PDB file of C-alpha atoms (C1' of nucleotides) in Angstrom:
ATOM      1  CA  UNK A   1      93.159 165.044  15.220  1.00 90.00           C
ATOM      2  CA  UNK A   2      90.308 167.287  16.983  1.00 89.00           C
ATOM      3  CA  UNK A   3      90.070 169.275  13.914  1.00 91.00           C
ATOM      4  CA  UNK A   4      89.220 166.368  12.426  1.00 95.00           C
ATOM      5  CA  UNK A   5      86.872 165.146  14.690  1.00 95.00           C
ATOM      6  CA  UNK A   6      85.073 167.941  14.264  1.00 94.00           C
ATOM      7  CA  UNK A   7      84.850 167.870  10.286  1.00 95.00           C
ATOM      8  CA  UNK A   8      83.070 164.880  10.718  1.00 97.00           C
ATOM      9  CA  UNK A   9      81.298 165.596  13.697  1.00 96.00           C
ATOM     10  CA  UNK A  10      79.685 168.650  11.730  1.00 96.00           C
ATOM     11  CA  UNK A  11      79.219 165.661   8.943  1.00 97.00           C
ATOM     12  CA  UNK A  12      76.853 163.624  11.510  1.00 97.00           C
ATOM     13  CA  UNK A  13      73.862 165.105  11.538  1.00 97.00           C
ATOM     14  CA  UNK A  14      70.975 164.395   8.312  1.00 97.00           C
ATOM     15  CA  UNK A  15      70.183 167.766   8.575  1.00 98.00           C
ATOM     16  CA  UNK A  16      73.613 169.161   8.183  1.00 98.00           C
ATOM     17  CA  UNK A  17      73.878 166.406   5.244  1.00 98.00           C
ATOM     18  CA  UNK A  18      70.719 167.293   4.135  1.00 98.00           C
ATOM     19  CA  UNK A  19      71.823 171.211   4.097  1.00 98.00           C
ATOM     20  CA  UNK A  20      74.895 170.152   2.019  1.00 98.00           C
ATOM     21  CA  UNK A  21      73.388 168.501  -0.562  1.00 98.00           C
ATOM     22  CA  UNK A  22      71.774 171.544  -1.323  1.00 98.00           C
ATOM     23  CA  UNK A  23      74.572 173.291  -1.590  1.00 98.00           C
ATOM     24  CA  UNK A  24      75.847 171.038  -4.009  1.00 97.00           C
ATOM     25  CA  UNK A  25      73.470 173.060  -7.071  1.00 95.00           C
ATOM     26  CA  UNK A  26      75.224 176.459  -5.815  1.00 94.00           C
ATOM     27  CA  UNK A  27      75.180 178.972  -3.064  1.00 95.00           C
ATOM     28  CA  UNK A  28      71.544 179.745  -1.037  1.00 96.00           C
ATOM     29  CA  UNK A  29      70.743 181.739   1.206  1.00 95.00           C
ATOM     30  CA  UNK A  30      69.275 180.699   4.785  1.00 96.00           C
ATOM     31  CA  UNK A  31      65.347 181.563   3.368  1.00 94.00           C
ATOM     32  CA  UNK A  32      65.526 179.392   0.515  1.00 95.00           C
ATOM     33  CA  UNK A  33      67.060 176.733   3.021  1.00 97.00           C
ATOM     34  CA  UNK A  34      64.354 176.713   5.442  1.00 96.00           C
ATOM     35  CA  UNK A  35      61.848 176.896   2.586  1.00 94.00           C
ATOM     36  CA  UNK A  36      63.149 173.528   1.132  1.00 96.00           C
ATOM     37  CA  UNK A  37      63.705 171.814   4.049  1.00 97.00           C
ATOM     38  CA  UNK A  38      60.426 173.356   5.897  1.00 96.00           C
ATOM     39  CA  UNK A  39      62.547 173.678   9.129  1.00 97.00           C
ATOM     40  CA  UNK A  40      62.292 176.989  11.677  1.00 96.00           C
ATOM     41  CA  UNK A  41      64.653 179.486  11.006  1.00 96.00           C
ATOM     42  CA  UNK A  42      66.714 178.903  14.569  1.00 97.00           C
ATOM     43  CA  UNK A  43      67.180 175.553  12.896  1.00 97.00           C
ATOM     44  CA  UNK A  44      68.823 175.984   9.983  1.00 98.00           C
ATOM     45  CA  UNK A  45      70.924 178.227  11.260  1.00 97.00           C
ATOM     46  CA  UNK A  46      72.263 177.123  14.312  1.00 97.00           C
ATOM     47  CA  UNK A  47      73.139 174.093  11.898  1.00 98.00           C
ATOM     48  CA  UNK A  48      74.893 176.601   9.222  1.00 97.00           C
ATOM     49  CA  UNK A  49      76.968 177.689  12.060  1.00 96.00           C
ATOM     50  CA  UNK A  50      78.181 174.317  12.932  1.00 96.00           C
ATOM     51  CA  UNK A  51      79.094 173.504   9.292  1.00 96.00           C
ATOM     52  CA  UNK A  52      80.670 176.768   9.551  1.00 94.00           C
ATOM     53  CA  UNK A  53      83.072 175.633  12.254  1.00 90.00           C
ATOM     54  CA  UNK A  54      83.502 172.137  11.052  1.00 91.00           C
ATOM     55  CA  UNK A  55      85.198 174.473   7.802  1.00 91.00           C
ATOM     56  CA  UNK A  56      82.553 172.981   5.344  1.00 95.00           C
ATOM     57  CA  UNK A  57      80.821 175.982   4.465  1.00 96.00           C
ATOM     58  CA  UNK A  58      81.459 179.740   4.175  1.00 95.00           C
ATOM     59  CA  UNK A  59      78.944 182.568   3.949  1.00 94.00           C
ATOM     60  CA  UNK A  60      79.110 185.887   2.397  1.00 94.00           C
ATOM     61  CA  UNK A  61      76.869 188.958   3.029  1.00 93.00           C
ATOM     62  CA  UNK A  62      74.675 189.903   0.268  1.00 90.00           C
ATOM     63  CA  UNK A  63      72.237 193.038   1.261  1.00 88.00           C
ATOM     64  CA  UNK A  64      70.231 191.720   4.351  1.00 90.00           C
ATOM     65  CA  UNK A  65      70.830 188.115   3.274  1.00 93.00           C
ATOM     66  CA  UNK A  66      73.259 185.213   4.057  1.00 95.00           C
ATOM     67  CA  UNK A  67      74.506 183.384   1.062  1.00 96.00           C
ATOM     68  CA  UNK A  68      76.299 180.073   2.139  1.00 97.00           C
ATOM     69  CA  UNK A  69      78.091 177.955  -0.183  1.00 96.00           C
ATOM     70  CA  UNK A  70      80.253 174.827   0.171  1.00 96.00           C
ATOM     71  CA  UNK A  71      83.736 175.302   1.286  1.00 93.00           C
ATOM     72  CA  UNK A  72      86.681 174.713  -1.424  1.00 83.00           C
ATOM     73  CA  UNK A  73      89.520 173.708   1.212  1.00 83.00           C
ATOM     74  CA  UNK A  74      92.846 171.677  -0.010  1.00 83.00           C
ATOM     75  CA  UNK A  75      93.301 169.144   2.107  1.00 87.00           C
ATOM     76  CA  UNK A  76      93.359 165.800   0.544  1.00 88.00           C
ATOM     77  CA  UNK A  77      90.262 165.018   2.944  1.00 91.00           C
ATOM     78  CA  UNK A  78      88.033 168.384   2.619  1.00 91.00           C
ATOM     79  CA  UNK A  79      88.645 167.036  -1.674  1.00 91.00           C
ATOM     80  CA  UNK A  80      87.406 163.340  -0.712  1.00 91.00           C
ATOM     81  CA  UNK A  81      85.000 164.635   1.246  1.00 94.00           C
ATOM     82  CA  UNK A  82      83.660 167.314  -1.557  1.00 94.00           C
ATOM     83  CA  UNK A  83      83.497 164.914  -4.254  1.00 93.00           C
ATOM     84  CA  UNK A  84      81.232 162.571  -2.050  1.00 95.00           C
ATOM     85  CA  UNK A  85      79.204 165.330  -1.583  1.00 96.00           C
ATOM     86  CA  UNK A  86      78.635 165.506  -5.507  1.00 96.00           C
ATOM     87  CA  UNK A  87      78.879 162.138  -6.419  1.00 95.00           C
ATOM     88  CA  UNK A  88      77.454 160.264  -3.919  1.00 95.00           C
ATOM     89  CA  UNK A  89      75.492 162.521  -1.289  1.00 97.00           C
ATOM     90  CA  UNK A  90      73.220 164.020  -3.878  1.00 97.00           C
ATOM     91  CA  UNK A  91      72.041 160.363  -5.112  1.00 96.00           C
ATOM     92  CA  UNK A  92      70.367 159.747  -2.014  1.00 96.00           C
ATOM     93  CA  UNK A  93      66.066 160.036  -2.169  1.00 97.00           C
ATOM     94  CA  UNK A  94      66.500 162.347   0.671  1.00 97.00           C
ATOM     95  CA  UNK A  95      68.195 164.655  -1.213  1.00 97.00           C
ATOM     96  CA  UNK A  96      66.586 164.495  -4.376  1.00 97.00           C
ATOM     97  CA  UNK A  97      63.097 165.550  -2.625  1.00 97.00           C
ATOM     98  CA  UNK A  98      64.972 168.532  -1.246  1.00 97.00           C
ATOM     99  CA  UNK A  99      66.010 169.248  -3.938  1.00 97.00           C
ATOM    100  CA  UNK A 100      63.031 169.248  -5.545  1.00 96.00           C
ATOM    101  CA  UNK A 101      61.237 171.328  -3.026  1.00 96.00           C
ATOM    102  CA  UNK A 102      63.857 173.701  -3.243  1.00 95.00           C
ATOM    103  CA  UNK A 103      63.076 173.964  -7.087  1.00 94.00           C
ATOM    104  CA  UNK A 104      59.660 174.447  -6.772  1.00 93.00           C
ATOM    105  CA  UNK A 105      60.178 177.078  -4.069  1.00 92.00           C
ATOM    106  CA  UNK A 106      62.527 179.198  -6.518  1.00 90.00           C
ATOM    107  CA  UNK A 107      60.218 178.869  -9.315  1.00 87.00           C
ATOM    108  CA  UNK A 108      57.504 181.308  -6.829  1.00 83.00           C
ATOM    109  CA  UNK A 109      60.866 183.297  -5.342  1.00 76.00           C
ATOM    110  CA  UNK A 110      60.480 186.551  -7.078  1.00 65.00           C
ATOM    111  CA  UNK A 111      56.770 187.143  -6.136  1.00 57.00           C
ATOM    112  CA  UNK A 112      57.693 186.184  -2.433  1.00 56.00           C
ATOM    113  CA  UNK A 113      60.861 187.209  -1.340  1.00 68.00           C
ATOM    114  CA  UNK A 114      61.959 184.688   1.005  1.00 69.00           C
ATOM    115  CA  UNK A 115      58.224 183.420   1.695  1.00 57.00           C
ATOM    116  CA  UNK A 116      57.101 186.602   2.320  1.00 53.00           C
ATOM    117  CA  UNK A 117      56.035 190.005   0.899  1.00 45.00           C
ATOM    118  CA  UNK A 118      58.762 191.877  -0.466  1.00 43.00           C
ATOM    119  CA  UNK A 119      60.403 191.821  -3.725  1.00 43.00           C
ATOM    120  CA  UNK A 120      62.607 188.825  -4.730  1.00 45.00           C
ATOM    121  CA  UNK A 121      66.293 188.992  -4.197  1.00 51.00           C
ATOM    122  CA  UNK A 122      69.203 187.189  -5.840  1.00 49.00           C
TER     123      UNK A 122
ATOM    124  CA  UNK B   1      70.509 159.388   5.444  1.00 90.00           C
ATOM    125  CA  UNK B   2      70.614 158.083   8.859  1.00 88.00           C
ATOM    126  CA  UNK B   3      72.882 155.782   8.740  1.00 91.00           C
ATOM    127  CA  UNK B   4      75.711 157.857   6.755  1.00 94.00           C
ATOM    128  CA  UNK B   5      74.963 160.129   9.664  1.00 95.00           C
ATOM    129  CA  UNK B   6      76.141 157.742  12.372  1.00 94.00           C
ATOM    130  CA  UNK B   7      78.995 156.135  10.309  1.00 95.00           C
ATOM    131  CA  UNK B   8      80.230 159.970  10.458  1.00 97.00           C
ATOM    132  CA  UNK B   9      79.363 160.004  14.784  1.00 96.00           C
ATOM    133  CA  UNK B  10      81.701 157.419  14.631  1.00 96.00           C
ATOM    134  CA  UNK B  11      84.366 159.133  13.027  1.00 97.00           C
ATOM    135  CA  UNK B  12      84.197 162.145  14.964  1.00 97.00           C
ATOM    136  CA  UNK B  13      85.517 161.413  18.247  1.00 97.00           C
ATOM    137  CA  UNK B  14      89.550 161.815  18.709  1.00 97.00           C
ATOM    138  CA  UNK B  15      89.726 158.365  20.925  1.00 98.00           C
ATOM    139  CA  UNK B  16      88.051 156.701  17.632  1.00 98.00           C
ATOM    140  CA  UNK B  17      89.912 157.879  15.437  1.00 98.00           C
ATOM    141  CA  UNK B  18      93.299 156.911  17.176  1.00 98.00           C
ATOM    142  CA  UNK B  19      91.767 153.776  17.617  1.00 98.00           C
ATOM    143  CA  UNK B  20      91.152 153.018  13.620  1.00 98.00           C
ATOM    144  CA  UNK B  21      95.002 154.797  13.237  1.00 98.00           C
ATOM    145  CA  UNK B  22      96.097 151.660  15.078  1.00 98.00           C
ATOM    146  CA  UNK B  23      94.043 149.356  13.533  1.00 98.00           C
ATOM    147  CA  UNK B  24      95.355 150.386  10.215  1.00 97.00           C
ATOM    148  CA  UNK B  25      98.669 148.090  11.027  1.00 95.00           C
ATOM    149  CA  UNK B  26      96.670 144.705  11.507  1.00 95.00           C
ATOM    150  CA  UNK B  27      94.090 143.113  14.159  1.00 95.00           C
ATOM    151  CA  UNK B  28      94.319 144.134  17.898  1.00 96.00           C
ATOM    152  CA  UNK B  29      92.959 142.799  20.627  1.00 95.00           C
ATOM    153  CA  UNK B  30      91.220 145.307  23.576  1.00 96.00           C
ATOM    154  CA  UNK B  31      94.157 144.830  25.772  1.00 94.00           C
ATOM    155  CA  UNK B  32      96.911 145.898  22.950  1.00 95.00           C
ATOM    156  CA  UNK B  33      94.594 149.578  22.595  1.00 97.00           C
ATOM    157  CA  UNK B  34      94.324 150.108  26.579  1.00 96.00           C
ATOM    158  CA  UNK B  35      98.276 149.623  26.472  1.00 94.00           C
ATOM    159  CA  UNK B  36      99.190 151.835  23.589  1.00 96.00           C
ATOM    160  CA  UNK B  37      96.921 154.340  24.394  1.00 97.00           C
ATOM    161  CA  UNK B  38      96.590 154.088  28.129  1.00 96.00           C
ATOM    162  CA  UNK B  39      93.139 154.671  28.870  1.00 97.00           C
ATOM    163  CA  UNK B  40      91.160 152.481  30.534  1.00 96.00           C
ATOM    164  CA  UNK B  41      89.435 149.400  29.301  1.00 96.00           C
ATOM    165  CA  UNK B  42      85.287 150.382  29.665  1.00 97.00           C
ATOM    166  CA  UNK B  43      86.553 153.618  27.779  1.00 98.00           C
ATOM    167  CA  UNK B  44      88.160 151.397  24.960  1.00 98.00           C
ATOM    168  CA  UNK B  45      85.552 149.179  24.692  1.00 97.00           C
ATOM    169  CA  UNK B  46      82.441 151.543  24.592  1.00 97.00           C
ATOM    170  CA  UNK B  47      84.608 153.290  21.389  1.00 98.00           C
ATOM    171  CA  UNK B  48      85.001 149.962  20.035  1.00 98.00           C
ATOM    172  CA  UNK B  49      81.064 149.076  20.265  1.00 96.00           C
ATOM    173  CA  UNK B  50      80.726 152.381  18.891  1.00 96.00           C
ATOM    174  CA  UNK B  51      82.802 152.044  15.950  1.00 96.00           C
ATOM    175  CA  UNK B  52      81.229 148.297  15.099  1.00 94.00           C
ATOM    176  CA  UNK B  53      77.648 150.138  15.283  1.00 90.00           C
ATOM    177  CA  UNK B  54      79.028 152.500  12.378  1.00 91.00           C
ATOM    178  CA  UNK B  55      80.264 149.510  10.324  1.00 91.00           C
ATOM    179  CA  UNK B  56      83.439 150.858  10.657  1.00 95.00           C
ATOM    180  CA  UNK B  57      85.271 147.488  12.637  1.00 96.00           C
ATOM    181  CA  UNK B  58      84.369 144.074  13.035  1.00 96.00           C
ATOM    182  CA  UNK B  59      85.297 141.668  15.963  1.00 95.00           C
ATOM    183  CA  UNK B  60      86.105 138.220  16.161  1.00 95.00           C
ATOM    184  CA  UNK B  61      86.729 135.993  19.426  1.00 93.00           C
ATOM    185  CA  UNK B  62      89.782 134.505  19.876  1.00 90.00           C
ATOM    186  CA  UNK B  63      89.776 132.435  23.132  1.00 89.00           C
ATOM    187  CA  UNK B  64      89.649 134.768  25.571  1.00 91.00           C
ATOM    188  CA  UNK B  65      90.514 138.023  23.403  1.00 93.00           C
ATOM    189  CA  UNK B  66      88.533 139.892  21.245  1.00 95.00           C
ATOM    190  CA  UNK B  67      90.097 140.813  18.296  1.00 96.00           C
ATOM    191  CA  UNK B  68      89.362 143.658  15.954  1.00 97.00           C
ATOM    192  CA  UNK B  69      89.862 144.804  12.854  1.00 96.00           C
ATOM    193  CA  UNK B  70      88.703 147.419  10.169  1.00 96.00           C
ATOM    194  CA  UNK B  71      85.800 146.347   8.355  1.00 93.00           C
ATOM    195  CA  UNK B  72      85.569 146.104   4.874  1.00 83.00           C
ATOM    196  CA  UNK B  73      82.734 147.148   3.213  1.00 83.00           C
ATOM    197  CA  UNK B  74      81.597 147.693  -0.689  1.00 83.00           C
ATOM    198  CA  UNK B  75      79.925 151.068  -0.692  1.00 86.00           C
ATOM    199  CA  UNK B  76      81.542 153.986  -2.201  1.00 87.00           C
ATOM    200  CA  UNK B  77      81.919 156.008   1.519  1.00 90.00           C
ATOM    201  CA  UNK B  78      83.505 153.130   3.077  1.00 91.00           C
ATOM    202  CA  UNK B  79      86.188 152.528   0.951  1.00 91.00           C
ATOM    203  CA  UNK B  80      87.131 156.581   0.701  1.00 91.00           C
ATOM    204  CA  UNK B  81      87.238 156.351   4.386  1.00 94.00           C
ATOM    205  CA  UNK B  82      89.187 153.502   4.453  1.00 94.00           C
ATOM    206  CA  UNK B  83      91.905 154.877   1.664  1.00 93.00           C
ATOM    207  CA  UNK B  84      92.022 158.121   4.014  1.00 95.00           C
ATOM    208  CA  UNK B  85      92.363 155.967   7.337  1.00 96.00           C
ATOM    209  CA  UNK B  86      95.295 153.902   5.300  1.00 96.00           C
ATOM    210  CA  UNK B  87      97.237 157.597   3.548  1.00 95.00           C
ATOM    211  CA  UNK B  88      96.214 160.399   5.697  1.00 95.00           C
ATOM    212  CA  UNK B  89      95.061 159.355   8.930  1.00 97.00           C
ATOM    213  CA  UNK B  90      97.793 157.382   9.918  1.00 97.00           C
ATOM    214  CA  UNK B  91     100.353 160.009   8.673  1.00 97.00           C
ATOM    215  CA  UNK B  92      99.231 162.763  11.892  1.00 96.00           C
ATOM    216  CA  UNK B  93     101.627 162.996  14.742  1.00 97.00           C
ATOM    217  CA  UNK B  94      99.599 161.719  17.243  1.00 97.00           C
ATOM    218  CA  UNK B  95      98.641 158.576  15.434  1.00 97.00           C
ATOM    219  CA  UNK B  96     102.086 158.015  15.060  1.00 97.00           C
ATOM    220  CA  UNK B  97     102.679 158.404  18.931  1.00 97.00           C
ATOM    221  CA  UNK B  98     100.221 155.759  19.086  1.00 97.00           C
ATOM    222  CA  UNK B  99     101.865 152.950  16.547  1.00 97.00           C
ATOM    223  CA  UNK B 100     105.239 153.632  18.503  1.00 97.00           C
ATOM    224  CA  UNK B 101     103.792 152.993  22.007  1.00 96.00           C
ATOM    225  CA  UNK B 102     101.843 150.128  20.372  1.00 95.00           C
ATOM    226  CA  UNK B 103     104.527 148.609  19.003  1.00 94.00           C
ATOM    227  CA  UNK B 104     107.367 148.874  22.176  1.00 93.00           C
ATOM    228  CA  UNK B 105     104.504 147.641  24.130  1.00 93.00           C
ATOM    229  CA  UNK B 106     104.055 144.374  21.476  1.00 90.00           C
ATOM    230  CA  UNK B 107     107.232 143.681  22.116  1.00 88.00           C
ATOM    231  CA  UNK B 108     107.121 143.190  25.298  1.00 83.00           C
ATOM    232  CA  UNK B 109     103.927 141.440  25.278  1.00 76.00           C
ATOM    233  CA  UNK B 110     104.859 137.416  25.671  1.00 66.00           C
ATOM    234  CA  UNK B 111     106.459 138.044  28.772  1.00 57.00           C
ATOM    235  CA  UNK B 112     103.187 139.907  30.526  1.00 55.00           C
ATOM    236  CA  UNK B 113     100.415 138.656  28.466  1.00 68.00           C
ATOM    237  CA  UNK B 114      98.237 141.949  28.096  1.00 70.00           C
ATOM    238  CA  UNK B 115     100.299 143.904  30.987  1.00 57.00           C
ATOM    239  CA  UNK B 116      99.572 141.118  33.682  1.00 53.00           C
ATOM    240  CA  UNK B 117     101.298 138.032  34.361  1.00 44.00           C
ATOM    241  CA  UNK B 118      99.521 134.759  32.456  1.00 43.00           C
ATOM    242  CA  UNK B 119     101.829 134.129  28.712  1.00 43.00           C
ATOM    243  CA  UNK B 120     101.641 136.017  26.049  1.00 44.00           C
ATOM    244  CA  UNK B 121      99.117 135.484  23.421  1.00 52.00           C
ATOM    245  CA  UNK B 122      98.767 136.562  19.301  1.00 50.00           C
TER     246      UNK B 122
ATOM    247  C1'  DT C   1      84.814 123.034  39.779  1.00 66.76           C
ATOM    248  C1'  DG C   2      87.301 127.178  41.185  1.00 66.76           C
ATOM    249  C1'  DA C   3      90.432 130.879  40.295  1.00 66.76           C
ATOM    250  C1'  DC C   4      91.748 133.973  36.965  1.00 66.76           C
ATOM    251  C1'  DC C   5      91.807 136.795  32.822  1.00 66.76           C
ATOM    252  C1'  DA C   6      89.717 139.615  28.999  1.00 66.76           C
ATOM    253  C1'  DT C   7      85.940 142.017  27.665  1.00 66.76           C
ATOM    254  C1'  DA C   8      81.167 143.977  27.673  1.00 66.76           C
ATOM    255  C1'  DT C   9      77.896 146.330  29.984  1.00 66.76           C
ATOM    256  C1'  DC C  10      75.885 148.971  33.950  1.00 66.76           C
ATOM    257  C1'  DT C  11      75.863 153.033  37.016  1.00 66.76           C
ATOM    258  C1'  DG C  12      75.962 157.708  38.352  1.00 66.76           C
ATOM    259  C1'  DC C  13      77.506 161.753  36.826  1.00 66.76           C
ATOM    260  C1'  DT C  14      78.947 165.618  33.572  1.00 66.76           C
ATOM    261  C1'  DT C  15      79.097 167.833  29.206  1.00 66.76           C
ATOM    262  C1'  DA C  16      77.665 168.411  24.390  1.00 66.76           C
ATOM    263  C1'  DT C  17      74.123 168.828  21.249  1.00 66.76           C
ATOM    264  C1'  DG C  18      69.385 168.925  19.526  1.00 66.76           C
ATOM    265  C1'  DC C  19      64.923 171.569  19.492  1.00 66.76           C
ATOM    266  C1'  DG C  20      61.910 175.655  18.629  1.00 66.76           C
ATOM    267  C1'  DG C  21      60.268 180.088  20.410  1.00 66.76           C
ATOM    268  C1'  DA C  22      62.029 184.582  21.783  1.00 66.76           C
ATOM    269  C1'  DT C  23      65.163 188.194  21.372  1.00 66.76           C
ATOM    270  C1'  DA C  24      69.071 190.879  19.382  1.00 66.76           C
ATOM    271  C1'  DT C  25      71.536 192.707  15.410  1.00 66.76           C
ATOM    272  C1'  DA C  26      72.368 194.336  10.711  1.00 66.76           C
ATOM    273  C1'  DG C  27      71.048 195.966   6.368  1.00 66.76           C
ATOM    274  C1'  DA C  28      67.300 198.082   3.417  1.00 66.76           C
ATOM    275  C1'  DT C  29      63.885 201.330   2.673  1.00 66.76           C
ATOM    276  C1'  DA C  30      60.658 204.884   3.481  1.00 66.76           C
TER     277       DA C  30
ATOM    278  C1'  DT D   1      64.845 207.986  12.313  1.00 66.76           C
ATOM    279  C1'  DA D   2      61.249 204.345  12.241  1.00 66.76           C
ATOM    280  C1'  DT D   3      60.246 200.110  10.426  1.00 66.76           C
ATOM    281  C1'  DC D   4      60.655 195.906   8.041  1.00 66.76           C
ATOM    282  C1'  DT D   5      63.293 191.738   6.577  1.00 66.76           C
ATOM    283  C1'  DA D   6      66.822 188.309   7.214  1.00 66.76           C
ATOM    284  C1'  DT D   7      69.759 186.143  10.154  1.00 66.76           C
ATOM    285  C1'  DA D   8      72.352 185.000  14.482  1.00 66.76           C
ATOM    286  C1'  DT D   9      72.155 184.075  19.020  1.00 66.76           C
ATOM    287  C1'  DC D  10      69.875 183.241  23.564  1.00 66.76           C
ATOM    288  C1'  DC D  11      66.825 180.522  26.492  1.00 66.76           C
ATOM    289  C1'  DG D  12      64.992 176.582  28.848  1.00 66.76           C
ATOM    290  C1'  DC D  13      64.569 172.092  28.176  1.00 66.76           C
ATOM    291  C1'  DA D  14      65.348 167.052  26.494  1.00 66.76           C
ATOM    292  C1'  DT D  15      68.373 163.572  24.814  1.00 66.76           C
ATOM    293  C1'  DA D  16      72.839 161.724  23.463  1.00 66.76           C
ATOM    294  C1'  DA D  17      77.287 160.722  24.625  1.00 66.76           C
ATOM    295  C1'  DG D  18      81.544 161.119  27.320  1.00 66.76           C
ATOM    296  C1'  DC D  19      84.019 159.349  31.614  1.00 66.76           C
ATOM    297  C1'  DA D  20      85.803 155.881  35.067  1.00 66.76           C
ATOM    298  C1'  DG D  21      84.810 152.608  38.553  1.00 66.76           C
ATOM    299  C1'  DA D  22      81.943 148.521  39.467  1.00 66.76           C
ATOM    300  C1'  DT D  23      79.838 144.467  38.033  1.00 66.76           C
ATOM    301  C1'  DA D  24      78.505 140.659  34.826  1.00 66.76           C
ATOM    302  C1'  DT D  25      79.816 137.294  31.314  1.00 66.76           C
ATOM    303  C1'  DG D  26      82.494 133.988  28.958  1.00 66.76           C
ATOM    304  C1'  DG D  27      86.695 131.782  28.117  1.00 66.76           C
ATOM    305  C1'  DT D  28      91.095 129.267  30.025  1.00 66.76           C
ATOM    306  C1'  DC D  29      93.531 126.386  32.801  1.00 66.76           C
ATOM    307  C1'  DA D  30      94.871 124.053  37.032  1.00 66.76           C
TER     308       DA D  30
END
DNA sequence: TGACCATATCTGCTTATGCGGATATAGATA
DNA sequence: TATCTATATCCGCATAAGCAGATATGGTCA
């Protein structure tokens, strides 16, 4: 019953819902979050860690950066709550416009590097 | 955006979510939650005005009780909810503690009419 | 009307959570 | 090793939300 609570506390936040729906298109890494979502750093991921205890998102290291994705879990509500993610979440104009941004911020990646100088990563 | 957010606040609170598990069986009124889950009543009924802010119950008056019940609504999210409230929610051990202490307490209810002595009510 | 009952809201307090800047840590590279 | 990047965590602060007792409101019934 707290566990639960706390899946859908971590699902009560736009940001954190905002965060998701990115993650919907495949895993990012915390740069390319606060570059579509134009958020401090702190920010984004203070919020990663909460999805992270709420069990909706792992992260794996990759060199110096954090790649998050969404969580595949198999209880019946993690499924309900993935496929509203998908179907429903990303439909929102909210979301789209992130996802747009983040887009357009990709499409620049490999001359920035996370926003700035080094070379891009994957 | 906003408003998903705070239909998912409402869901992540254990109180709450005992609260729907009960509602699950039919209507209550205030007095039947403070009984089955023995708390007491400003704590029941600030959940309650939470939960009707989400969208998540709806109240009627019925002479001097309130009654509530789960609200029905027509967008994809509530009715997932609602299906997991009905099949999963209701299956934990705790919410089952609940129904049990709900129901020995219904059955004494026409002889102390909400735990005090005026006659029963429905 | 007056007494009583059920419920909502207020009060004072405590804890949780949000924020963004600052700092700490870990990996990469020179 | 020294330095740079990316990320996590810490800090001080502000707001939201939890709690339970007290009070206000609205209905019932004698």
């Amino acid at each position: 019953m707290k566990t639960t609570a706390q899946l859908f506390k971590a699902l009560s936040e736009p940001i954190r819902l905002r965060i998701l729906a990115l993650l919907t298109s495949g895993e990012r890494c915390v740069c390319d979050l606060m570059a579509a979502l134009n958020l401090p750093q702190s920010t984004i991921s203070r919020h990663l860690s909460f999805l992270r205890n709420g069990g909706l998102v792992t992260g794996r290291r990759g060199g110096q950066w954090m790649y998050y994705q969404l969580s595949i879990d198999d209880n019946p509500l993690s499924q309900q709550i993935t496929r509203w993610l998908r179907d429903e979440l990303v439909a929102l104009p909210q979301s789209q416009e992130d996802q747009q941004a983040l887009t357009a911020y990709l499409a620049t990646k490999d001359k920035k590097a996370c926003g700035r100088k080094a070379p891009g990563h994957q």
